[in-house]
Amino acid sequence: MNHAMPPDLAALNTRFAIPGRLRFMDCGAGLPMADIHTPLATARVALQGAQVLAWRPDGVAPVLWLSGAAVFAPGKAVRGGIPVCWPWFGDRPGQGQHGFVRTRLWELRHTSLDVHGQVHLSLGLQDDVATRALWDHAFDLELRVTVGTTLTLQLTTRNTGTQALTLTEALHTYFSVGDIRQTTVHGLDGTRYLDKLQGFAPSQQHGPVHFTGETDRVYTPTTADCVIDDADQKRRITLAKTGSQATVVWNPWVDKEKTMADMAPGGYQRMVCVETVNAAPHVITVAPGAQHSLGTTFSVAV
Ligand code: BG6
């Protein structure tokens, strides 16, 4: 739950718009998002969840997938783009899946245009009475987004309290692909994984990941780059990462999709999640006064 009122669009534009490059608009239900257009790329970033909703380098088809049935409403997770999962990844009985920051309103801290034509945004979130009721810790969380011919996200956790923080987290990216059956994910050959569909039974990857049914795997430990070979659209998306010990690969396929109200029928065929993660057993500990960063950069070759 988040009881904060979204900031006024006019106030956001007065303070943070970049003429001809970045302005704020409503992405639905009064929720603001930054709408970015530069000669290098277009992108959209919602303040709720600090969620990147879209990124498209100039001359390239959209790289991120957004569900045709996505719901934009206060406190509701949006299916697509890059949800930030924090301070836990996966299910926590009684508290829901993937933490609480993806449905909270973040504050916009900074926008700028650099000499290379890239747009930088910084969004932040701190603990308050509502977050302490869910997770009783003091923190400052910041997401820095760099929009250009590549897209970079850096999520920094600062421990502003007096107790050590332990957490898991993800930059839960939904990529747009032409056809999941013609898509492969490279970079995980030989890596061990926990298969959520088999009660987290351990297994090992041999060769690239192919998709022939529901897939839900936590590859760990791995710090490797991955490449999504989107054969149907004749392009390769490279994901590099920092501060991450796990990569999650997920596609719900036909039956699971039917259980998800915010998936349009057949949507699973056009998406794959390859997520930059820290998940159990590699839990992150942040000492009082210390910080930890999780980062990812995407680039596209056509
Ligand atoms: C993935 C998990 O990261 O997120 C899946 O591995 C889960 O098990 C998926 O179904 C989507 O989660 P949610 O909470 O956004 O529906």
Short mmCIF file of C-alpha atoms and ligand atoms in Angstrom, two decimals:
data_model
loop_
_atom_site.label_atom_id
_atom_site.label_comp_id
_atom_site.label_asym_id
_atom_site.label_seq_id
_atom_site.Cartn_x
_atom_site.Cartn_y
_atom_site.Cartn_z
CA MET A 1 0.00 0.00 0.00
CA ASN A 2 1.11 3.51 -0.67
CA HIS A 3 -0.93 6.43 0.53
CA ALA A 4 1.24 9.16 -1.03
CA MET A 5 -0.51 11.37 -3.58
CA PRO A 6 1.22 11.47 -6.96
CA PRO A 7 2.97 14.78 -7.57
CA ASP A 8 1.26 17.27 -9.84
CA LEU A 9 2.35 16.94 -13.49
CA ALA A 10 2.78 20.69 -13.91
CA ALA A 11 5.04 20.83 -10.85
CA LEU A 12 7.11 17.91 -12.13
CA ASN A 13 7.46 19.54 -15.54
CA THR A 14 8.48 22.86 -14.03
CA ARG A 15 11.18 21.27 -11.95
CA PHE A 16 12.43 18.30 -13.97
CA ALA A 17 11.42 18.56 -17.67
CA ILE A 18 14.22 18.84 -20.23
CA PRO A 19 12.96 20.92 -23.18
CA GLY A 20 12.50 18.83 -26.31
CA ARG A 21 13.80 15.71 -24.54
CA LEU A 22 11.84 14.83 -21.41
CA ARG A 23 8.40 15.74 -20.15
CA PHE A 24 5.98 14.22 -17.70
CA MET A 25 2.62 12.79 -18.62
CA ASP A 26 -0.07 10.61 -17.08
CA CYS A 27 0.38 6.88 -17.69
CA GLY A 28 -3.10 6.18 -16.29
CA ALA A 29 -5.11 6.81 -13.12
CA GLY A 30 -3.16 10.00 -12.45
CA LEU A 31 0.18 8.17 -12.24
CA PRO A 32 3.03 10.25 -13.70
CA MET A 33 5.72 8.98 -16.01
CA ALA A 34 8.70 10.56 -17.73
CA ASP A 35 8.34 10.45 -21.51
CA ILE A 36 11.78 10.68 -23.15
CA HIS A 37 12.52 11.36 -26.80
CA THR A 38 16.08 11.97 -27.99
CA PRO A 39 17.92 11.35 -31.27
CA LEU A 40 19.40 8.27 -29.54
CA ALA A 41 16.31 6.62 -28.09
CA THR A 42 12.82 6.86 -26.67
CA ALA A 43 11.88 5.63 -23.19
CA ARG A 44 9.19 5.86 -20.52
CA VAL A 45 9.75 5.68 -16.77
CA ALA A 46 6.85 5.60 -14.28
CA LEU A 47 7.24 7.13 -10.82
CA GLN A 48 5.18 4.32 -9.32
CA GLY A 49 7.72 1.55 -8.76
CA ALA A 50 10.46 3.55 -10.55
CA GLN A 51 9.44 1.25 -13.37
CA VAL A 52 10.97 1.64 -16.81
CA LEU A 53 8.02 0.88 -19.09
CA ALA A 54 9.61 1.31 -22.52
CA TRP A 55 12.98 1.71 -24.23
CA ARG A 56 13.67 1.77 -27.93
CA PRO A 57 17.01 2.86 -29.42
CA ASP A 58 16.53 4.87 -32.61
CA GLY A 59 15.80 2.61 -35.61
CA VAL A 60 15.11 -0.46 -33.46
CA ALA A 61 11.75 -2.06 -32.55
CA PRO A 62 10.75 -1.77 -28.85
CA VAL A 63 13.17 -3.74 -26.66
CA LEU A 64 10.99 -3.98 -23.57
CA TRP A 65 7.66 -5.80 -23.49
CA LEU A 66 4.57 -4.31 -21.87
CA SER A 67 1.46 -6.46 -21.54
CA GLY A 68 -1.51 -5.45 -23.68
CA ALA A 69 -3.59 -6.04 -20.53
CA ALA A 70 -1.31 -4.16 -18.12
CA VAL A 71 -3.21 -2.27 -15.42
CA PHE A 72 -2.15 1.21 -14.33
CA ALA A 73 -3.61 1.89 -10.90
CA PRO A 74 -2.23 3.16 -7.60
CA GLY A 75 -0.64 0.32 -5.64
CA LYS A 76 -0.99 -2.21 -8.48
CA ALA A 77 2.03 -3.93 -10.07
CA VAL A 78 2.37 -3.32 -13.82
CA ARG A 79 3.03 -6.35 -16.04
CA GLY A 80 5.97 -5.46 -18.24
CA GLY A 81 8.95 -3.15 -18.54
CA ILE A 82 11.37 -3.43 -15.61
CA PRO A 83 9.71 -3.89 -12.21
CA VAL A 84 12.09 -3.36 -9.27
CA CYS A 85 11.73 -6.26 -6.84
CA TRP A 86 13.06 -5.34 -3.38
CA PRO A 87 13.70 -6.09 -0.49
CA TRP A 88 12.76 -9.62 -1.35
CA PHE A 89 12.68 -11.53 -4.59
CA GLY A 90 10.08 -14.30 -4.96
CA ASP A 91 7.32 -15.20 -2.59
CA ARG A 92 7.21 -14.32 1.11
CA PRO A 93 4.27 -16.06 2.78
CA GLY A 94 1.65 -13.57 3.89
CA GLN A 95 3.50 -10.64 2.34
CA GLY A 96 3.23 -11.36 -1.35
CA GLN A 97 5.72 -11.70 -4.13
CA HIS A 98 8.73 -9.55 -5.06
CA GLY A 99 8.70 -7.04 -2.20
CA PHE A 100 6.78 -3.80 -1.95
CA VAL A 101 8.70 -1.08 -3.79
CA ARG A 102 7.29 -1.95 -7.23
CA THR A 103 3.90 -0.63 -6.15
CA ARG A 104 5.03 2.43 -4.21
CA LEU A 105 5.35 5.94 -5.48
CA TRP A 106 9.03 6.95 -5.71
CA GLU A 107 10.26 10.55 -5.63
CA LEU A 108 11.99 12.03 -8.62
CA ARG A 109 15.40 13.29 -7.51
CA HIS A 110 17.21 14.34 -10.65
CA THR A 111 17.03 14.59 -14.44
CA SER A 112 19.77 15.71 -16.82
CA LEU A 113 21.05 15.49 -20.38
CA ASP A 114 24.75 14.69 -20.83
CA VAL A 115 27.16 15.77 -23.59
CA HIS A 116 26.62 12.45 -25.39
CA GLY A 117 22.87 13.07 -25.61
CA GLN A 118 21.95 10.51 -22.95
CA VAL A 119 19.18 11.30 -20.46
CA HIS A 120 19.77 10.52 -16.79
CA LEU A 121 17.02 10.10 -14.21
CA SER A 122 17.33 9.33 -10.55
CA LEU A 123 14.38 8.16 -8.43
CA GLY A 124 14.46 7.47 -4.71
CA LEU A 125 12.51 5.88 -1.91
CA GLN A 126 13.04 5.94 1.83
CA ASP A 127 11.49 4.06 4.69
CA ASP A 128 8.35 5.48 6.30
CA VAL A 129 5.61 4.26 8.61
CA ALA A 130 4.02 2.15 5.83
CA THR A 131 7.28 0.45 4.74
CA ARG A 132 8.25 -0.19 8.36
CA ALA A 133 4.96 -2.03 8.88
CA LEU A 134 6.00 -4.36 6.05
CA TRP A 135 9.77 -4.49 6.67
CA ASP A 136 11.04 -2.86 9.82
CA HIS A 137 14.27 -1.28 8.56
CA ALA A 138 15.66 2.15 7.71
CA PHE A 139 16.86 2.50 4.11
CA ASP A 140 17.43 4.79 1.19
CA LEU A 141 16.89 3.18 -2.19
CA GLU A 142 17.89 4.92 -5.41
CA LEU A 143 17.43 3.88 -9.03
CA ARG A 144 19.55 5.64 -11.62
CA VAL A 145 18.45 5.21 -15.21
CA THR A 146 20.58 6.18 -18.22
CA VAL A 147 18.75 6.31 -21.54
CA GLY A 148 20.74 6.26 -24.78
CA THR A 149 21.65 3.71 -27.44
CA THR A 150 22.16 1.49 -24.41
CA LEU A 151 19.95 1.41 -21.31
CA THR A 152 21.56 1.24 -17.86
CA LEU A 153 19.85 0.81 -14.50
CA GLN A 154 21.66 0.98 -11.19
CA LEU A 155 19.77 0.22 -8.00
CA THR A 156 21.60 1.34 -4.85
CA THR A 157 20.57 0.27 -1.35
CA ARG A 158 21.90 2.46 1.46
CA ASN A 159 21.52 1.28 5.01
CA THR A 160 20.53 4.40 6.97
CA GLY A 161 19.79 2.46 10.15
CA THR A 162 21.77 0.84 12.93
CA GLN A 163 21.05 -2.83 12.12
CA ALA A 164 22.46 -4.84 9.21
CA LEU A 165 20.02 -5.28 6.29
CA THR A 166 19.60 -8.62 4.57
CA LEU A 167 17.75 -8.61 1.29
CA THR A 168 17.16 -10.18 -2.09
CA GLU A 169 16.29 -8.16 -5.19
CA ALA A 170 15.74 -8.08 -8.95
CA LEU A 171 15.64 -5.85 -11.96
CA HIS A 172 12.86 -8.00 -13.41
CA THR A 173 13.14 -7.18 -17.10
CA TYR A 174 10.48 -8.20 -19.63
CA PHE A 175 12.04 -8.29 -23.11
CA SER A 176 10.03 -8.13 -26.29
CA VAL A 177 10.74 -10.97 -28.72
CA GLY A 178 9.19 -11.82 -32.09
CA ASP A 179 8.40 -15.43 -31.19
CA ILE A 180 9.36 -17.19 -27.94
CA ARG A 181 9.70 -20.50 -29.81
CA GLN A 182 12.45 -18.98 -31.95
CA THR A 183 14.18 -17.30 -28.99
CA THR A 184 17.26 -18.60 -27.17
CA VAL A 185 19.16 -17.23 -24.18
CA HIS A 186 22.94 -17.63 -24.26
CA GLY A 187 25.52 -17.21 -21.50
CA LEU A 188 24.28 -19.77 -18.99
CA ASP A 189 25.80 -22.96 -20.44
CA GLY A 190 27.16 -25.09 -17.57
CA THR A 191 25.46 -22.92 -14.90
CA ARG A 192 23.53 -24.56 -12.08
CA TYR A 193 19.93 -23.54 -11.56
CA LEU A 194 17.03 -24.04 -9.21
CA ASP A 195 13.90 -25.04 -11.08
CA LYS A 196 10.86 -23.40 -9.46
CA LEU A 197 8.57 -25.70 -11.44
CA GLN A 198 10.21 -28.72 -9.76
CA GLY A 199 10.05 -27.37 -6.19
CA PHE A 200 13.38 -25.57 -6.69
CA ALA A 201 15.17 -28.84 -7.49
CA PRO A 202 18.80 -28.21 -8.54
CA SER A 203 19.70 -28.78 -12.19
CA GLN A 204 22.32 -27.66 -14.69
CA GLN A 205 22.05 -25.83 -18.02
CA HIS A 206 23.48 -27.46 -21.12
CA GLY A 207 23.83 -25.14 -24.10
CA PRO A 208 21.50 -22.17 -24.65
CA VAL A 209 18.06 -21.93 -23.00
CA HIS A 210 15.25 -22.91 -25.40
CA PHE A 211 11.57 -22.36 -24.70
CA THR A 212 9.06 -25.17 -25.25
CA GLY A 213 6.86 -24.71 -22.17
CA GLU A 214 6.58 -22.83 -18.88
CA THR A 215 10.08 -21.91 -17.69
CA ASP A 216 10.93 -20.51 -14.24
CA ARG A 217 14.56 -20.89 -13.19
CA VAL A 218 16.99 -19.20 -10.83
CA TYR A 219 20.48 -19.58 -12.31
CA THR A 220 23.04 -19.13 -9.54
CA PRO A 221 25.83 -18.39 -9.02
CA THR A 222 26.41 -16.47 -12.24
CA THR A 223 27.82 -13.04 -12.99
CA ALA A 224 27.89 -13.70 -16.75
CA ASP A 225 26.49 -11.50 -19.49
CA CYS A 226 23.56 -13.03 -21.34
CA VAL A 227 22.51 -12.66 -24.96
CA ILE A 228 18.89 -13.06 -26.06
CA ASP A 229 18.87 -14.27 -29.64
CA ASP A 230 15.53 -13.01 -30.98
CA ALA A 231 15.76 -14.92 -34.26
CA ASP A 232 12.30 -13.87 -35.50
CA GLN A 233 13.17 -10.17 -35.27
CA LYS A 234 16.75 -10.85 -36.38
CA ARG A 235 18.35 -9.16 -33.41
CA ARG A 236 20.45 -9.95 -30.37
CA ILE A 237 20.01 -8.20 -27.02
CA THR A 238 23.04 -8.27 -24.70
CA LEU A 239 22.55 -7.94 -20.93
CA ALA A 240 25.59 -7.11 -18.82
CA LYS A 241 25.30 -6.90 -15.05
CA THR A 242 27.11 -5.82 -11.90
CA GLY A 243 26.56 -6.70 -8.24
CA SER A 244 24.41 -9.71 -9.18
CA GLN A 245 24.95 -13.38 -8.40
CA ALA A 246 21.84 -14.78 -10.08
CA THR A 247 19.93 -14.61 -13.35
CA VAL A 248 16.27 -15.61 -13.51
CA VAL A 249 14.70 -16.79 -16.76
CA TRP A 250 10.91 -16.86 -16.85
CA ASN A 251 8.12 -17.40 -19.34
CA PRO A 252 4.61 -18.33 -18.11
CA TRP A 253 3.51 -20.12 -21.32
CA VAL A 254 -0.12 -21.00 -22.09
CA ASP A 255 -1.65 -22.33 -18.86
CA LYS A 256 -0.01 -19.97 -16.36
CA GLU A 257 -0.85 -17.03 -18.62
CA LYS A 258 -4.54 -17.93 -18.33
CA THR A 259 -4.31 -17.49 -14.55
CA MET A 260 -2.92 -13.95 -14.88
CA ALA A 261 -5.55 -11.25 -15.45
CA ASP A 262 -2.96 -8.76 -16.72
CA MET A 263 -1.71 -11.01 -19.51
CA ALA A 264 -3.57 -10.71 -22.83
CA PRO A 265 -4.22 -14.07 -24.55
CA GLY A 266 -1.07 -15.21 -26.37
CA GLY A 267 1.06 -12.47 -24.83
CA TYR A 268 3.56 -15.05 -23.57
CA GLN A 269 4.64 -15.67 -27.18
CA ARG A 270 6.12 -12.18 -27.47
CA MET A 271 8.04 -11.93 -24.18
CA VAL A 272 10.82 -13.39 -22.12
CA CYS A 273 12.02 -12.30 -18.69
CA VAL A 274 15.77 -12.42 -18.14
CA GLU A 275 16.24 -10.89 -14.72
CA THR A 276 19.29 -9.44 -12.96
CA VAL A 277 18.93 -10.84 -9.47
CA ASN A 278 20.32 -11.54 -6.03
CA ALA A 279 18.31 -14.43 -4.63
CA ALA A 280 18.68 -17.08 -1.97
CA PRO A 281 21.10 -18.67 -1.20
CA HIS A 282 23.16 -15.55 -2.12
CA VAL A 283 21.42 -13.06 0.16
CA ILE A 284 22.87 -9.50 0.27
CA THR A 285 23.90 -8.06 3.62
CA VAL A 286 24.35 -4.28 3.93
CA ALA A 287 26.02 -3.05 7.15
CA PRO A 288 24.83 0.17 8.86
CA GLY A 289 26.11 3.16 6.85
CA ALA A 290 27.16 0.93 3.93
CA GLN A 291 25.63 0.56 0.47
CA HIS A 292 25.20 -2.07 -2.22
CA SER A 293 24.47 -1.61 -5.94
CA LEU A 294 22.83 -3.89 -8.47
CA GLY A 295 23.26 -2.84 -12.09
CA THR A 296 22.39 -3.89 -15.59
CA THR A 297 23.05 -2.57 -19.10
CA PHE A 298 21.25 -3.61 -22.28
CA SER A 299 22.43 -3.17 -25.85
CA VAL A 300 20.92 -4.34 -29.13
CA ALA A 301 22.59 -5.60 -32.31
CA VAL A 302 20.43 -5.92 -35.42
C1 BG6 B 1 9.42 -14.29 -11.81
C2 BG6 B 1 9.23 -15.51 -10.94
O1 BG6 B 1 10.57 -13.62 -11.40
O2 BG6 B 1 8.30 -13.42 -11.68
C3 BG6 B 1 7.93 -16.21 -11.32
O3 BG6 B 1 10.35 -16.38 -11.08
C4 BG6 B 1 6.77 -15.23 -11.24
O4 BG6 B 1 7.72 -17.33 -10.47
C5 BG6 B 1 7.09 -14.01 -12.10
O5 BG6 B 1 5.59 -15.85 -11.67
C6 BG6 B 1 6.01 -12.94 -12.09
O6 BG6 B 1 5.73 -12.54 -10.79
P1 BG6 B 1 4.56 -11.50 -10.50
O7 BG6 B 1 4.50 -11.37 -9.01
O8 BG6 B 1 4.93 -10.22 -11.17
O9 BG6 B 1 3.32 -12.11 -11.10
#
